[in-house]
CSV table of C-alpha atoms and ligand atoms in Angstrom, one decimal:
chain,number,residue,atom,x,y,z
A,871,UNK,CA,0.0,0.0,0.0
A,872,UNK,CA,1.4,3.2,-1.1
A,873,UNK,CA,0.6,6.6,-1.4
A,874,UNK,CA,0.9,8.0,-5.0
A,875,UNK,CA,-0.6,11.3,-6.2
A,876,UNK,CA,-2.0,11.9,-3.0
A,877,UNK,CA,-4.2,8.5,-2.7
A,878,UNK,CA,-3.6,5.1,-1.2
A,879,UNK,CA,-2.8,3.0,-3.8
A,880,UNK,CA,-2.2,-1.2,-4.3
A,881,UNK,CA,-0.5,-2.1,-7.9
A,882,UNK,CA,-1.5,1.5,-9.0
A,883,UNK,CA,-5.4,1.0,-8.2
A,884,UNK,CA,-7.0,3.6,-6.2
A,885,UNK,CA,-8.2,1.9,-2.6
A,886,UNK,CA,-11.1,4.2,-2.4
A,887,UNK,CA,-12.4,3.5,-5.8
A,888,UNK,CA,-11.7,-0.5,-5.1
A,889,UNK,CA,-14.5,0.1,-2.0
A,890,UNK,CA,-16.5,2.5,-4.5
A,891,UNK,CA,-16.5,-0.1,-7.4
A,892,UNK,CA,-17.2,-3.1,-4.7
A,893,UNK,CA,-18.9,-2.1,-1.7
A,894,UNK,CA,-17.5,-2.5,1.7
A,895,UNK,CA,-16.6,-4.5,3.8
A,896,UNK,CA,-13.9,-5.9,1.2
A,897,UNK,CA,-10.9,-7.9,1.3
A,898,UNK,CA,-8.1,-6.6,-1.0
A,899,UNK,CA,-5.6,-9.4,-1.9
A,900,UNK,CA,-2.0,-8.2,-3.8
A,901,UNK,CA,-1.4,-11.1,-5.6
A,902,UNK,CA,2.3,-10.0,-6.2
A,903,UNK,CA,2.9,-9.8,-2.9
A,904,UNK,CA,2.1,-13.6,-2.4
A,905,UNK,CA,4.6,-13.7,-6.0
A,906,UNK,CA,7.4,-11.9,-4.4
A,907,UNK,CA,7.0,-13.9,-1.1
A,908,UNK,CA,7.1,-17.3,-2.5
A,909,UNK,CA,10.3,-16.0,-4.6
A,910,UNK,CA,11.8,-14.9,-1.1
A,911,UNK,CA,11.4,-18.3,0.7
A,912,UNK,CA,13.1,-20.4,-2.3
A,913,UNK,CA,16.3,-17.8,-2.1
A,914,UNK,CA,16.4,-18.0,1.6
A,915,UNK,CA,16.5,-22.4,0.8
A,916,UNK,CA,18.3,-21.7,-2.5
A,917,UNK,CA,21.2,-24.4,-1.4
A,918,UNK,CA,18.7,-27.3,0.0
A,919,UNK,CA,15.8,-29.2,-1.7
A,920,UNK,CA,13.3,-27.2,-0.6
A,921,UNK,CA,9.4,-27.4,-0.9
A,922,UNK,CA,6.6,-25.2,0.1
A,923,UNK,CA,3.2,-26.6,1.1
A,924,UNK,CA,1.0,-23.9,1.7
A,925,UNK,CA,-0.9,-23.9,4.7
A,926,UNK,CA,-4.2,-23.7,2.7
A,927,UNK,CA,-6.2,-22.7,5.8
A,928,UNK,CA,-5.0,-19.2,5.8
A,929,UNK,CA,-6.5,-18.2,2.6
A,930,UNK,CA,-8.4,-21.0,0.8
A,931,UNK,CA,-10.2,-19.1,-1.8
A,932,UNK,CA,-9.7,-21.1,-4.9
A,933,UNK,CA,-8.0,-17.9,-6.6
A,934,UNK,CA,-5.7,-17.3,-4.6
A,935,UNK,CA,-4.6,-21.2,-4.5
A,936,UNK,CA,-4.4,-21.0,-8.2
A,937,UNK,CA,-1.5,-18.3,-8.0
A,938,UNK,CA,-0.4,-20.4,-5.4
A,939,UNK,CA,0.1,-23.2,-7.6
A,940,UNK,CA,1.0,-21.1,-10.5
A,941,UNK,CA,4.4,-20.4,-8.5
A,942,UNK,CA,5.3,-23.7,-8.1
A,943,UNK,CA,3.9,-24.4,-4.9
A,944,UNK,CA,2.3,-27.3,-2.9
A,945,UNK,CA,-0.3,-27.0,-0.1
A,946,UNK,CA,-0.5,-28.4,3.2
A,947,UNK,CA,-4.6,-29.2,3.8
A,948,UNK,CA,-6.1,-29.6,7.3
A,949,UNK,CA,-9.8,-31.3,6.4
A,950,UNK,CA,-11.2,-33.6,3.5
A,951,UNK,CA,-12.6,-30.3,1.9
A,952,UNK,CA,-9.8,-28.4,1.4
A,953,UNK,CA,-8.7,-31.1,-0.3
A,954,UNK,CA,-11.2,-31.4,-2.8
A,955,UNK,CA,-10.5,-27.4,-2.9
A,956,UNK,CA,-7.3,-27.5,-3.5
A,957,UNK,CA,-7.9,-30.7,-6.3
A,958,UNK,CA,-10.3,-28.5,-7.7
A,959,UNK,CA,-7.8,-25.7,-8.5
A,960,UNK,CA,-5.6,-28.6,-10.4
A,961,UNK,CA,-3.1,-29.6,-7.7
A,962,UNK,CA,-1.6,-32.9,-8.3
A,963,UNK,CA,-2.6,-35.4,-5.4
A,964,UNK,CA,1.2,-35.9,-4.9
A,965,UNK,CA,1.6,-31.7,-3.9
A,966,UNK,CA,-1.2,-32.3,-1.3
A,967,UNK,CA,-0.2,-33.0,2.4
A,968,UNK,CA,-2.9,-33.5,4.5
A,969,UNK,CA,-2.2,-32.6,8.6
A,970,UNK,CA,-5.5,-33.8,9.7
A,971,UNK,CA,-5.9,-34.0,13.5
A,972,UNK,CA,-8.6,-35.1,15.6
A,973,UNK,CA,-10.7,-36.5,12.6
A,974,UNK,CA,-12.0,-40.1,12.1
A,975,UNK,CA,-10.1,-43.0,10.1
A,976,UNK,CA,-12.8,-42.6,7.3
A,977,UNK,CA,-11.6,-39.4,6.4
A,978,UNK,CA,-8.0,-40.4,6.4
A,979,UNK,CA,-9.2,-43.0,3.9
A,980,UNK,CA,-10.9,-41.0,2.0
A,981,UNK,CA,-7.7,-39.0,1.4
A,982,UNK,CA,-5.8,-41.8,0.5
A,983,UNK,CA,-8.2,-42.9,-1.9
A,984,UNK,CA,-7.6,-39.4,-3.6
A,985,UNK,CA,-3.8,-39.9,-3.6
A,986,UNK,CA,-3.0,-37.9,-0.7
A,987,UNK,CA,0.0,-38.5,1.6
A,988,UNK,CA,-1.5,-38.2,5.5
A,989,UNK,CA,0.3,-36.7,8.1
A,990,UNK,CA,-0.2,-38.7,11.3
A,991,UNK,CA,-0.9,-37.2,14.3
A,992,UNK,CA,-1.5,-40.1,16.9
A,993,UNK,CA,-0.4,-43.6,18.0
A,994,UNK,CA,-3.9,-45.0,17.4
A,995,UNK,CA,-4.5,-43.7,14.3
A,996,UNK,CA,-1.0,-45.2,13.2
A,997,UNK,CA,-2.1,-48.2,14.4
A,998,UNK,CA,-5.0,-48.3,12.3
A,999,UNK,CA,-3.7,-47.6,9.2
A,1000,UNK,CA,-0.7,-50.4,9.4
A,1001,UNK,CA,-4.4,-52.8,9.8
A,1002,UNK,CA,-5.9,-51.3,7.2
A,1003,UNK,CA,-2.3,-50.3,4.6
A,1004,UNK,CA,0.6,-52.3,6.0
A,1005,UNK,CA,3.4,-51.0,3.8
A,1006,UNK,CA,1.2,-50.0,0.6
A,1007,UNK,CA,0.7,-46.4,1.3
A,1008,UNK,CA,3.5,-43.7,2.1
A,1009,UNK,CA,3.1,-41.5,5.5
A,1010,UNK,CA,4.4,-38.5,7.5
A,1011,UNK,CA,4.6,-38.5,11.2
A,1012,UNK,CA,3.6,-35.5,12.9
A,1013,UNK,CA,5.6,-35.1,16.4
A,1014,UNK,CA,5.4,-33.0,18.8
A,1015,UNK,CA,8.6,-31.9,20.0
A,1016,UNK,CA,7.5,-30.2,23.6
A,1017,UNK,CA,8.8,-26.5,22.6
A,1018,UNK,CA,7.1,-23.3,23.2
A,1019,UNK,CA,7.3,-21.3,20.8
A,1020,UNK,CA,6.5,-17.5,19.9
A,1021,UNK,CA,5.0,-15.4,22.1
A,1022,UNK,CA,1.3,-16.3,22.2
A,1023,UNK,CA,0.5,-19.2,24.0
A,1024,UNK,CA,-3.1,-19.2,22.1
A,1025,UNK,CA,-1.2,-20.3,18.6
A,1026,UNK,CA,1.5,-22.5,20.4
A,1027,UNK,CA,1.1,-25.5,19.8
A,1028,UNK,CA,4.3,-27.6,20.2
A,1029,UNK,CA,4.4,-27.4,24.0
A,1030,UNK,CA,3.6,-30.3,26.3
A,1031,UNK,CA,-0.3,-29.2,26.5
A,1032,UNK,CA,-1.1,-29.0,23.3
A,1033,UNK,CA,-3.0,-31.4,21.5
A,1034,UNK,CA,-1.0,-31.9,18.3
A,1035,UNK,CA,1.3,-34.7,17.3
A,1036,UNK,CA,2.6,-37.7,18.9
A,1037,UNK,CA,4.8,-37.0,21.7
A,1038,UNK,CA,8.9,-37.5,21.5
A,1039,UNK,CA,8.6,-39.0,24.5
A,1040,UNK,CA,6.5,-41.9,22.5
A,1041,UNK,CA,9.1,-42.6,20.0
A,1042,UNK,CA,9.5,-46.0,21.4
A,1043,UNK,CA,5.8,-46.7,20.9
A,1044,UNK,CA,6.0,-45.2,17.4
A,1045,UNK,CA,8.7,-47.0,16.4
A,1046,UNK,CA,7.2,-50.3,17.9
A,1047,UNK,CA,3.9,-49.5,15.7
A,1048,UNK,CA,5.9,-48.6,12.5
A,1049,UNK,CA,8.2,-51.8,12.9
A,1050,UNK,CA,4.9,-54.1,13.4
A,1051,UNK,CA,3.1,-52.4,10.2
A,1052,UNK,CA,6.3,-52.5,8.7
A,1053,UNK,CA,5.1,-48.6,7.9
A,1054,UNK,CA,6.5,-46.9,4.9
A,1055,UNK,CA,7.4,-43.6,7.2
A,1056,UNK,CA,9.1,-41.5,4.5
A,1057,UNK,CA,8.6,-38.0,6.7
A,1058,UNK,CA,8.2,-36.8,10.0
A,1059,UNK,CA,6.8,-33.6,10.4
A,1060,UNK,CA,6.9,-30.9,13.8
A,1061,UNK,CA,5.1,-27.6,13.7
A,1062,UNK,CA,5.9,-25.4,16.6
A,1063,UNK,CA,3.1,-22.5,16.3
A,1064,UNK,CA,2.8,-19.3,14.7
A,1065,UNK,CA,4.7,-16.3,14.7
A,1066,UNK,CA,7.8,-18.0,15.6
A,1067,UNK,CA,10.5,-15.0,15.8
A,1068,UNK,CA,13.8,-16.8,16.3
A,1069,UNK,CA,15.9,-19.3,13.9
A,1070,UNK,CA,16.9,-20.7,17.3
A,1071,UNK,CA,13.1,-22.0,18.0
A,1072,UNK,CA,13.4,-23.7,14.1
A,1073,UNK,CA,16.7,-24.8,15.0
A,1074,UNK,CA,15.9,-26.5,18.3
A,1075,UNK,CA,12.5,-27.8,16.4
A,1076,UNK,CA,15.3,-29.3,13.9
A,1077,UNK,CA,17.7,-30.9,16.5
A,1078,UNK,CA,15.1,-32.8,17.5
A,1079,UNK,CA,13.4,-33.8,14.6
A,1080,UNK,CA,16.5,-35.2,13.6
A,1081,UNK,CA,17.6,-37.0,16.4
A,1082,UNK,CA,14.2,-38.9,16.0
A,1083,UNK,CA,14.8,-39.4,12.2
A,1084,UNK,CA,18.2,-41.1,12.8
A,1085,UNK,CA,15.6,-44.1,13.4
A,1086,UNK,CA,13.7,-44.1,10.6
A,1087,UNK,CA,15.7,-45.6,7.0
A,1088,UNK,CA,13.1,-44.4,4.3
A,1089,UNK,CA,12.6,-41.2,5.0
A,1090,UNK,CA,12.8,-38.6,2.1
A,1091,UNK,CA,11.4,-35.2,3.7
A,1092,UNK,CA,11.7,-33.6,7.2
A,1093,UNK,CA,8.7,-30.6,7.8
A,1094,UNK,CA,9.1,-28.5,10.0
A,1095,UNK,CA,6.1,-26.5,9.7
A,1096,UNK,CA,5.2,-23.3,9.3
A,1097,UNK,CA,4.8,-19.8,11.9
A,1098,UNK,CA,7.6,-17.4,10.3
A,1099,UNK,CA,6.5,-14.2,12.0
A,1100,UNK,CA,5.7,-11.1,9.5
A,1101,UNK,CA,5.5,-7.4,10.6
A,1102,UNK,CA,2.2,-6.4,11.9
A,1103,UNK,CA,3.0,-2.8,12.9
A,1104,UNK,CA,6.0,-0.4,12.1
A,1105,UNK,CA,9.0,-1.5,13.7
A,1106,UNK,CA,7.7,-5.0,14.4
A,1107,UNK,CA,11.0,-7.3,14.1
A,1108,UNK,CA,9.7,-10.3,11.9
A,1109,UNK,CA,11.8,-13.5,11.4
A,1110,UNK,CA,14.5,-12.5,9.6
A,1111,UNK,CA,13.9,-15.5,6.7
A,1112,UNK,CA,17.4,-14.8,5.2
A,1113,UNK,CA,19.0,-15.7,8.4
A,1114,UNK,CA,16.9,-18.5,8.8
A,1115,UNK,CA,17.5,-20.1,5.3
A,1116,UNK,CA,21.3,-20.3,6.3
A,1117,UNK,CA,20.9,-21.7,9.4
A,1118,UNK,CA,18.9,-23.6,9.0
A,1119,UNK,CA,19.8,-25.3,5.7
A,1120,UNK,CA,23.5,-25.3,7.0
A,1121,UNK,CA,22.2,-27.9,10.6
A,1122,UNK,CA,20.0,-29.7,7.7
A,1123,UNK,CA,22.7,-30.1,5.2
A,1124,UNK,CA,25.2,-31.4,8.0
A,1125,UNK,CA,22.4,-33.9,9.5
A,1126,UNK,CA,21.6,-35.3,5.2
A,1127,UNK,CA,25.5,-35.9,5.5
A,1128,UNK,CA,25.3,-38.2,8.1
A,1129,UNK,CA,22.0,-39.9,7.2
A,1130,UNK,CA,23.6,-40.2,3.9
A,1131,UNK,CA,20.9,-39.1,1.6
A,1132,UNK,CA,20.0,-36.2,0.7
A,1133,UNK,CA,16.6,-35.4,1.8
A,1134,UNK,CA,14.3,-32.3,1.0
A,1135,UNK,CA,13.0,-29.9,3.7
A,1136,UNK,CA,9.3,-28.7,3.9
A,1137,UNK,CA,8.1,-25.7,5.4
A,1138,UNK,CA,4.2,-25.1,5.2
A,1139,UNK,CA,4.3,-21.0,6.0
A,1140,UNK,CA,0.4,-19.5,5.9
A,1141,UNK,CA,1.1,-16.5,7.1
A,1142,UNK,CA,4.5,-15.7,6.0
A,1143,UNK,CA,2.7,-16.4,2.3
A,1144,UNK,CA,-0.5,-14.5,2.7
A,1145,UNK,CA,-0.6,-12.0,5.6
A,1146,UNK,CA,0.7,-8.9,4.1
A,1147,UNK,CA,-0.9,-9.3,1.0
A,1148,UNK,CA,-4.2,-8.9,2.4
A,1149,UNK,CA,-6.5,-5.7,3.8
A,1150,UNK,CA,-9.9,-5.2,4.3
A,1151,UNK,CA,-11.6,-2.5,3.3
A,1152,UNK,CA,-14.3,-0.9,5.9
A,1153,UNK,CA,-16.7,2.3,6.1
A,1154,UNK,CA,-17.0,4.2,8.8
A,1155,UNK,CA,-20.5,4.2,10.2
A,1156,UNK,CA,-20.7,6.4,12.8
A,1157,UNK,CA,-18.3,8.5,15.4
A,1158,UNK,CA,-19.0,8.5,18.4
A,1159,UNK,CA,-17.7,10.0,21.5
A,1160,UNK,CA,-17.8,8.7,25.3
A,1161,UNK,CA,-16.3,10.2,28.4
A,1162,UNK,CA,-13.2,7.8,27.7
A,1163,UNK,CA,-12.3,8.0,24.1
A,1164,UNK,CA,-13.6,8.3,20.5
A,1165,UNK,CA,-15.4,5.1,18.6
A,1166,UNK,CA,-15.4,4.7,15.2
A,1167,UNK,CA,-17.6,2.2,14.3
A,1168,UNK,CA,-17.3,0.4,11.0
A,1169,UNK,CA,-19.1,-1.9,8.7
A,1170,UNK,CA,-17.7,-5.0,10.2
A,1171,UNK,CA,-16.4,-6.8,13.2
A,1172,UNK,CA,-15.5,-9.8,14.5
A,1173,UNK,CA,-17.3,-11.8,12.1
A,1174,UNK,CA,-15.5,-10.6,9.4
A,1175,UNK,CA,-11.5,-10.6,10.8
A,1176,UNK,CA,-11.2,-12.2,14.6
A,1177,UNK,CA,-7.8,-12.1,15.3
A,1178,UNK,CA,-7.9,-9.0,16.9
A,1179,UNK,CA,-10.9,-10.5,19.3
A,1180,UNK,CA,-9.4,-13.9,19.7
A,1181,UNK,CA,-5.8,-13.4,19.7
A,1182,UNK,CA,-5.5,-9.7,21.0
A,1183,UNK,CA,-3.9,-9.5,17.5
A,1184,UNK,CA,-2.4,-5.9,16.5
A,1185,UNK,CA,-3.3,-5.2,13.1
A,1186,UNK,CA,-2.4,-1.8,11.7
A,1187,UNK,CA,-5.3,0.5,10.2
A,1188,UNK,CA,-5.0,3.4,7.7
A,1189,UNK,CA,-7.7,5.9,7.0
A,1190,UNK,CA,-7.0,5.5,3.1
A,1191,UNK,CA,-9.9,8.4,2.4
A,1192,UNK,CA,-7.4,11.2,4.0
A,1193,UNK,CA,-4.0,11.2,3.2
A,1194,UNK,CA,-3.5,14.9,4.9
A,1195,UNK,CA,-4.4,17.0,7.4
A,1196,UNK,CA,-4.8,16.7,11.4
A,1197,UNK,CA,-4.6,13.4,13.5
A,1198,UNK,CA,-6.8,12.5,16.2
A,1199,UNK,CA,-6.5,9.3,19.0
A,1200,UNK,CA,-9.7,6.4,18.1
A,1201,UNK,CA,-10.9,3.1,18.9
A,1202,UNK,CA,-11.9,1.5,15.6
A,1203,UNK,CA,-14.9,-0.8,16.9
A,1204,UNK,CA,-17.0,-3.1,15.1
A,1205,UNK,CA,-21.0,-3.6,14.5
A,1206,UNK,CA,-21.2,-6.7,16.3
A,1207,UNK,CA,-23.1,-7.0,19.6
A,1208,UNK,CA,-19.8,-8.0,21.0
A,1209,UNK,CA,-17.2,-6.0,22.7
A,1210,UNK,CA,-15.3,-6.2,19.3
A,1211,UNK,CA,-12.6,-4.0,19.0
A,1212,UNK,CA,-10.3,-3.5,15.7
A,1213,UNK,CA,-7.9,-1.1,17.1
A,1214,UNK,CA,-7.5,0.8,20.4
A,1215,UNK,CA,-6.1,3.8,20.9
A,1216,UNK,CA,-4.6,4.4,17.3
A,1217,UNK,CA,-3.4,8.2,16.1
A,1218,UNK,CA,-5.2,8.6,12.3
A,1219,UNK,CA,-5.7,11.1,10.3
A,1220,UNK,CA,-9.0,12.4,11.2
A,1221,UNK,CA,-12.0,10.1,10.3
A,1222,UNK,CA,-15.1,11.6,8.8
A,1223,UNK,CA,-18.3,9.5,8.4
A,1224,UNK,CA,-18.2,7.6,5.0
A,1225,UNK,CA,-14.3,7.5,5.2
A,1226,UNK,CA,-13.0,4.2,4.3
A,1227,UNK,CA,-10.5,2.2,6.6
A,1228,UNK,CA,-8.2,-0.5,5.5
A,1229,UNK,CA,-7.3,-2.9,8.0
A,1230,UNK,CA,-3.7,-4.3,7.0
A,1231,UNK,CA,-2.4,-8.0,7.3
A,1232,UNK,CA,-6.0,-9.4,6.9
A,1233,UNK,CA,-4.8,-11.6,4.2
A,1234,UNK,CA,-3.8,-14.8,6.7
A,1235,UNK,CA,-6.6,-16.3,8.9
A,1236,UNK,CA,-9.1,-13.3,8.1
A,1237,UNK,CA,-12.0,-14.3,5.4
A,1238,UNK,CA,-10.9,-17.8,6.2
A,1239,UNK,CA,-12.0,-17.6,10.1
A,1240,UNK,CA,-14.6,-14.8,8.9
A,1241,UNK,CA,-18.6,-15.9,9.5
A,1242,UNK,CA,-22.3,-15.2,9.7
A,1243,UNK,CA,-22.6,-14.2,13.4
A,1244,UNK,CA,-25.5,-12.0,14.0
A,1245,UNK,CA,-27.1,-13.1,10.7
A,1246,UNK,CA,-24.2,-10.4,8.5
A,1247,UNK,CA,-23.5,-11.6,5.1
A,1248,UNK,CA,-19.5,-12.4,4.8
A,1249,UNK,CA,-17.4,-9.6,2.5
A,1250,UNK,CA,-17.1,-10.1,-1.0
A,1251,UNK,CA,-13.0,-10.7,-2.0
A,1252,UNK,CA,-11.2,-8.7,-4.8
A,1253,UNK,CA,-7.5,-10.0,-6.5
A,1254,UNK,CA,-5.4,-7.5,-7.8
A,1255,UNK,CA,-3.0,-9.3,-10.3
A,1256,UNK,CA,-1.0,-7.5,-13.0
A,1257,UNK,CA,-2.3,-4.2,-12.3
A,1258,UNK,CA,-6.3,-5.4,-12.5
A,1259,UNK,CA,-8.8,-6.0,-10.2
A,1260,UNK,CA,-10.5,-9.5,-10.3
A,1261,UNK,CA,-13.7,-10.0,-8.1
A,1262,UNK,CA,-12.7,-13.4,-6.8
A,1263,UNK,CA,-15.9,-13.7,-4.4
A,1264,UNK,CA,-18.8,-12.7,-4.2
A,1265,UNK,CA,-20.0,-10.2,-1.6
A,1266,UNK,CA,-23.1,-12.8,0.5
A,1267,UNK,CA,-26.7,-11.8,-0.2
A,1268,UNK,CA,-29.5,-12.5,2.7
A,1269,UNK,CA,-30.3,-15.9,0.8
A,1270,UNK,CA,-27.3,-16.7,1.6
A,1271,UNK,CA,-28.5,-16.5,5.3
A,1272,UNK,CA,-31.6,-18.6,4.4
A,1273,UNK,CA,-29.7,-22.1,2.6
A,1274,UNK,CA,-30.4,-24.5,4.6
A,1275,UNK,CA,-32.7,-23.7,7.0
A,1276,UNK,CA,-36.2,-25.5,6.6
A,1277,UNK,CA,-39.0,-23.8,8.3
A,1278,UNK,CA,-40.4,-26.4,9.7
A,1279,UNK,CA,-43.9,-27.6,10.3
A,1280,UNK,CA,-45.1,-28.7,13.7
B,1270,LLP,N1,1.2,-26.1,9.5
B,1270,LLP,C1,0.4,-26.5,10.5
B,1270,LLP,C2,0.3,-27.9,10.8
B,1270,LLP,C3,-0.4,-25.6,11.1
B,1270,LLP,O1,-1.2,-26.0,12.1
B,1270,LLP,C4,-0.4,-24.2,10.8
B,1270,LLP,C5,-1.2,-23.2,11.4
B,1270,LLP,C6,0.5,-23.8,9.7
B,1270,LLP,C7,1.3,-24.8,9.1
B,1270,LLP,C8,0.7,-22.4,9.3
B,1270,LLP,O2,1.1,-21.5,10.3
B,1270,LLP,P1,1.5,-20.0,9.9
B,1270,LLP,O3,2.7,-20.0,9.0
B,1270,LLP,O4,0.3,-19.4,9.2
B,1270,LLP,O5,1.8,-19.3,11.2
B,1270,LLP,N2,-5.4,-18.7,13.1
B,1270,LLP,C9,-4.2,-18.3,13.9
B,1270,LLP,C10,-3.1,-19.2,13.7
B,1270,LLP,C11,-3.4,-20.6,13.9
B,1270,LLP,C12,-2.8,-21.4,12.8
B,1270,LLP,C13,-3.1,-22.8,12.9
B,1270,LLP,N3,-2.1,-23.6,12.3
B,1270,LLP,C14,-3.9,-16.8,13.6
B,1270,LLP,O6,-4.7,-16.1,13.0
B,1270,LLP,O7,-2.9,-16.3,14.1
C-alpha cells in the first residue's frame, strides 16, 4: 500500500475506488505480494531441496490457491474439503499433504483414496492404518517436539499441552507401531506454532526432529512447519527469513550428510505467504464519543476478521480516504453485539463519516475464520494481479443467510 498522487494505492489501483466499485466491507488481496514472497522463501533455501506446502487454511479461496500453484507451490490441507478445494484448482494429489488431527479414520481413507499422503498425528491412528495399509501407502509422522514457541501461547502449539502430534517421548511406541506395520514412514513432520520469531526456535525444532529421524531408513522429507513471524506494525522485528534459510539449511545439510541421503525440507508458511498481501476495506459508520475516548464504528467486526478478538492480534489501520491533514486518538470498533474492538487507541488522520478504513495484514486467517454471526453476510473478495482487479468472491446476499434452514412444520 502506497501513497501515489495523494491517494492510497495497491498495484497503482486507487483503494477508495476499489471500496466504490465493490462495496465495503472488502478484502483486497495483492497477488504479487504472495509472488514476491514465494520468490523470497526459495532464495532463503536456494542451497537445499526445498518445498513449500502452503498452509491452505489461511487463505483458501480457490483464486488465490491458483497463484499459489502457479508459482510452483504445494499445499498443506487440514480437512477432507480443502482437499477437494485445493484438487479443484488442479493440484496434483502428490503436492497435497494432509495434517489432519482429531478426525476419524474414514476421512484419512478417504484421502488416501484421492492420492493424498496423511500426516499422522496419533499412535492409534497409526495403528490403524498399518491394519488397514501395511506397507502400501507412504506416510508423514507428525511429532510433537515439547517446545514453546513465539510469544502467544493461544497459537502455540508444540508445547507439552497442546494437543498436536505424537509426543517425542513416544518414540519408542511409534517405532514399535511402525516396525509391526512394517510402515513406509518417509517424513516426520513438527510444527511449533505461529509467529515464531527466532531461527533458534526452528533450529531446536530441527535438532530434535532429527535425532528422531536417525531411526527411521526411508525417510525422504523432514517438515518443519510453518509460523515465520511477518510485521504487523511499524517496527515490528519479523523473522529475519534470510538468516533463517542459512541456518537452518546449514544444521539440515550437515544432518543429510550423516543420514547419507540427501533429503528435502518442507516448510508449510500461511502467514508468511499471505498475511501482508491482504487488507480489508471498511466504512466508517458512525463516530461517536464517550467520556473515555472516540469510537469509530465500522461496517464490520468480528465476524468478518477475529484475530484481533481472539488473539489480541495488533493489526495496523490506515484511514485510506485522507492522506493529509490533522490526527486524532480512536478506537476503531465493530457492529457486532460484542465488545469487538479493531484497534485501540490508534493516532489517524481524522475520520469523517463515510471514510474508508483499511485494515492491514488481513490476508492470513481473516475471510478464512470470517462468519455469519449476528445473521451479516461475509465480504465479498477482490485479487489484484497485473495491475487489474479481479472479483474473486462474491459479496453474500441475505439468501445466503436462508440455505439451509427449513422452516419447519409442527
Ligand atoms: N502447518 C500446520 C500444521 C499448522 O497448524 C499451521 C497453522 C501452519 C502450518 C501455518 O502456520 P502460519 O505459517 O500461518 O503461522 N489462526 C491463527 C493461527 C493458527 C494457525 C493454525 N495452524 C492466527 O490467526 O494467528
Amino acid at each position: 500500500m502506497q501513497v501515489i498522487d495523494q491517494k492510497y494505492k495497491i498495484q497503482g489501483i486507487n483503494l477508495t475506488d476499489l471500496a466504490g466499485k465493490y462495496g465495503t466491507p472488502l478484502y483486497v488481496y495483492d497477488g504479487e505480494k504472495i509472488q514476491s514472497q514465494v520468490t523470497a522463501l526459495k532464495e532463503a533455501f536456494s542451497t537445499v531441496k526445498m518445498r513449500i506446502k502452503y498452509a491452505t487454511k489461511a487463505l483458501s479461496n480457490i483464486n488465490i490457491l491458483k497463484v499459489i500453484k502457479d508459482s510452483g507451490v504445494g499445499v498443506d490441507a487440514v480437512s477432507i474439503e480443502e482437499i477437494k478445494l485445493c484438487l479443484h484448482v488442479g493440484f496434483e494429489p502428490k503436492d497435497i499433504m494432509y495434517t489432519p488431527n482429531c478426525v476419524s479414520f474414514g476421512e484419512i481413507q478417504e484421502a488416501v483414496s484421492l492420492g493424498v499422503m496423511v500426516n499422522i498425528d496419533n499412535i492409534p491412528m497409526l495403528e490403524h492404518f498399518g491394519n488397514e495399509y501395511g506397507d502400501s501407502v507412504p506416510i508423514c509422522i507428525r511429532l510433537n517436539p515439547h517446545i514453546l514457541a513465539g510469544g502467544n501461547a493461544k497459537i502455540s502449539v508444540g508445547h507439552i499441552d497442546s494437543k498436536f502430534g505424537i509426543s517425542i517421548l513416544q518414540l519408542k511406541h511409534v517405532l514399535r507401531v511402525v516396525d509391526a506395520y512394517n510402515l513406509n514412514v518417509i517424513g516426520l513432520h513438527v510444527h511449533t506454532g505461529s509467529d515464531i520469531l527466532d531461527a533458534e526456535v526452528f533450529l531446536k525444532g530441527a535438532e530434535i526432529l532429527f535425532e528422531a529421524a536417525r531411526e527411521f531408513k526411508k525417510l525422504q522429507f523432514l517438515d518443519f512447519g510453518g509460523g515465520f513471524k511477518v510485521g504487523y506494525k511499524q517496527g515490528d522485528i519479523t523473522t529475519n527469513i534470510k538468516e533463517l534459510g542459512e541456518k537452518v539449511s546449514l544444521a539440515f545439510r550437515e544432518f543429510c550428510e550423516e543420514y547419507g541421503k540427501e533429503l528435502e525440507i518442507w516448510f508449510e508458511p500461511g502467514k508468511f505467504l499471505v498475511s501482508e498481501c491482504g487488507i480489508l476495506l471498511v466504512k466508517a459508520n458512525v463516530i461517536k464519543s464517550t467520556p473515555a475516548t472516540t469510537f469509530v464504528g465500522v461496517d464490520s467486526g468480528l465476524n468478518h476478521l477475529l484475530r484481533p478478538m481472539m488473539y489480541d492480534a495488533y493489526h495496523d489501520v490506515v484511514n485510506v480516504s485522507r492522506v493529509e491533514g490533522p490526527d486524532r486518538v480512536y478506537t476503531i470498533v465493530g457492529y457486532i453485539c460484542e465488545t469487538d474492538t479493531i484497534a485501540a487507541d490508534r493516532r489517524l488522520k481524522e475520520i469523517k463519516e463515510g471514510d474508508i478504513i483499511a485494515i492491514k495484514n488481513a490476508g492470513a486467517y481473516g475471510f478464512s475464520m470470517a462468519s455469519n454471526y449476528n445473521s451479516r453476510l461475509r465480504p465479498a473478495e477482490v485479487l489484484l494481479l497485473n495491475g487489474k482487479d479481479h472479483l474473486i468472491r462474491k459479496r453474500e446476499t441475505f439468501d445466503d443467510i436462508l440455505r439451509n434452514q427449513e422452516l419447519a412444520n409442527w
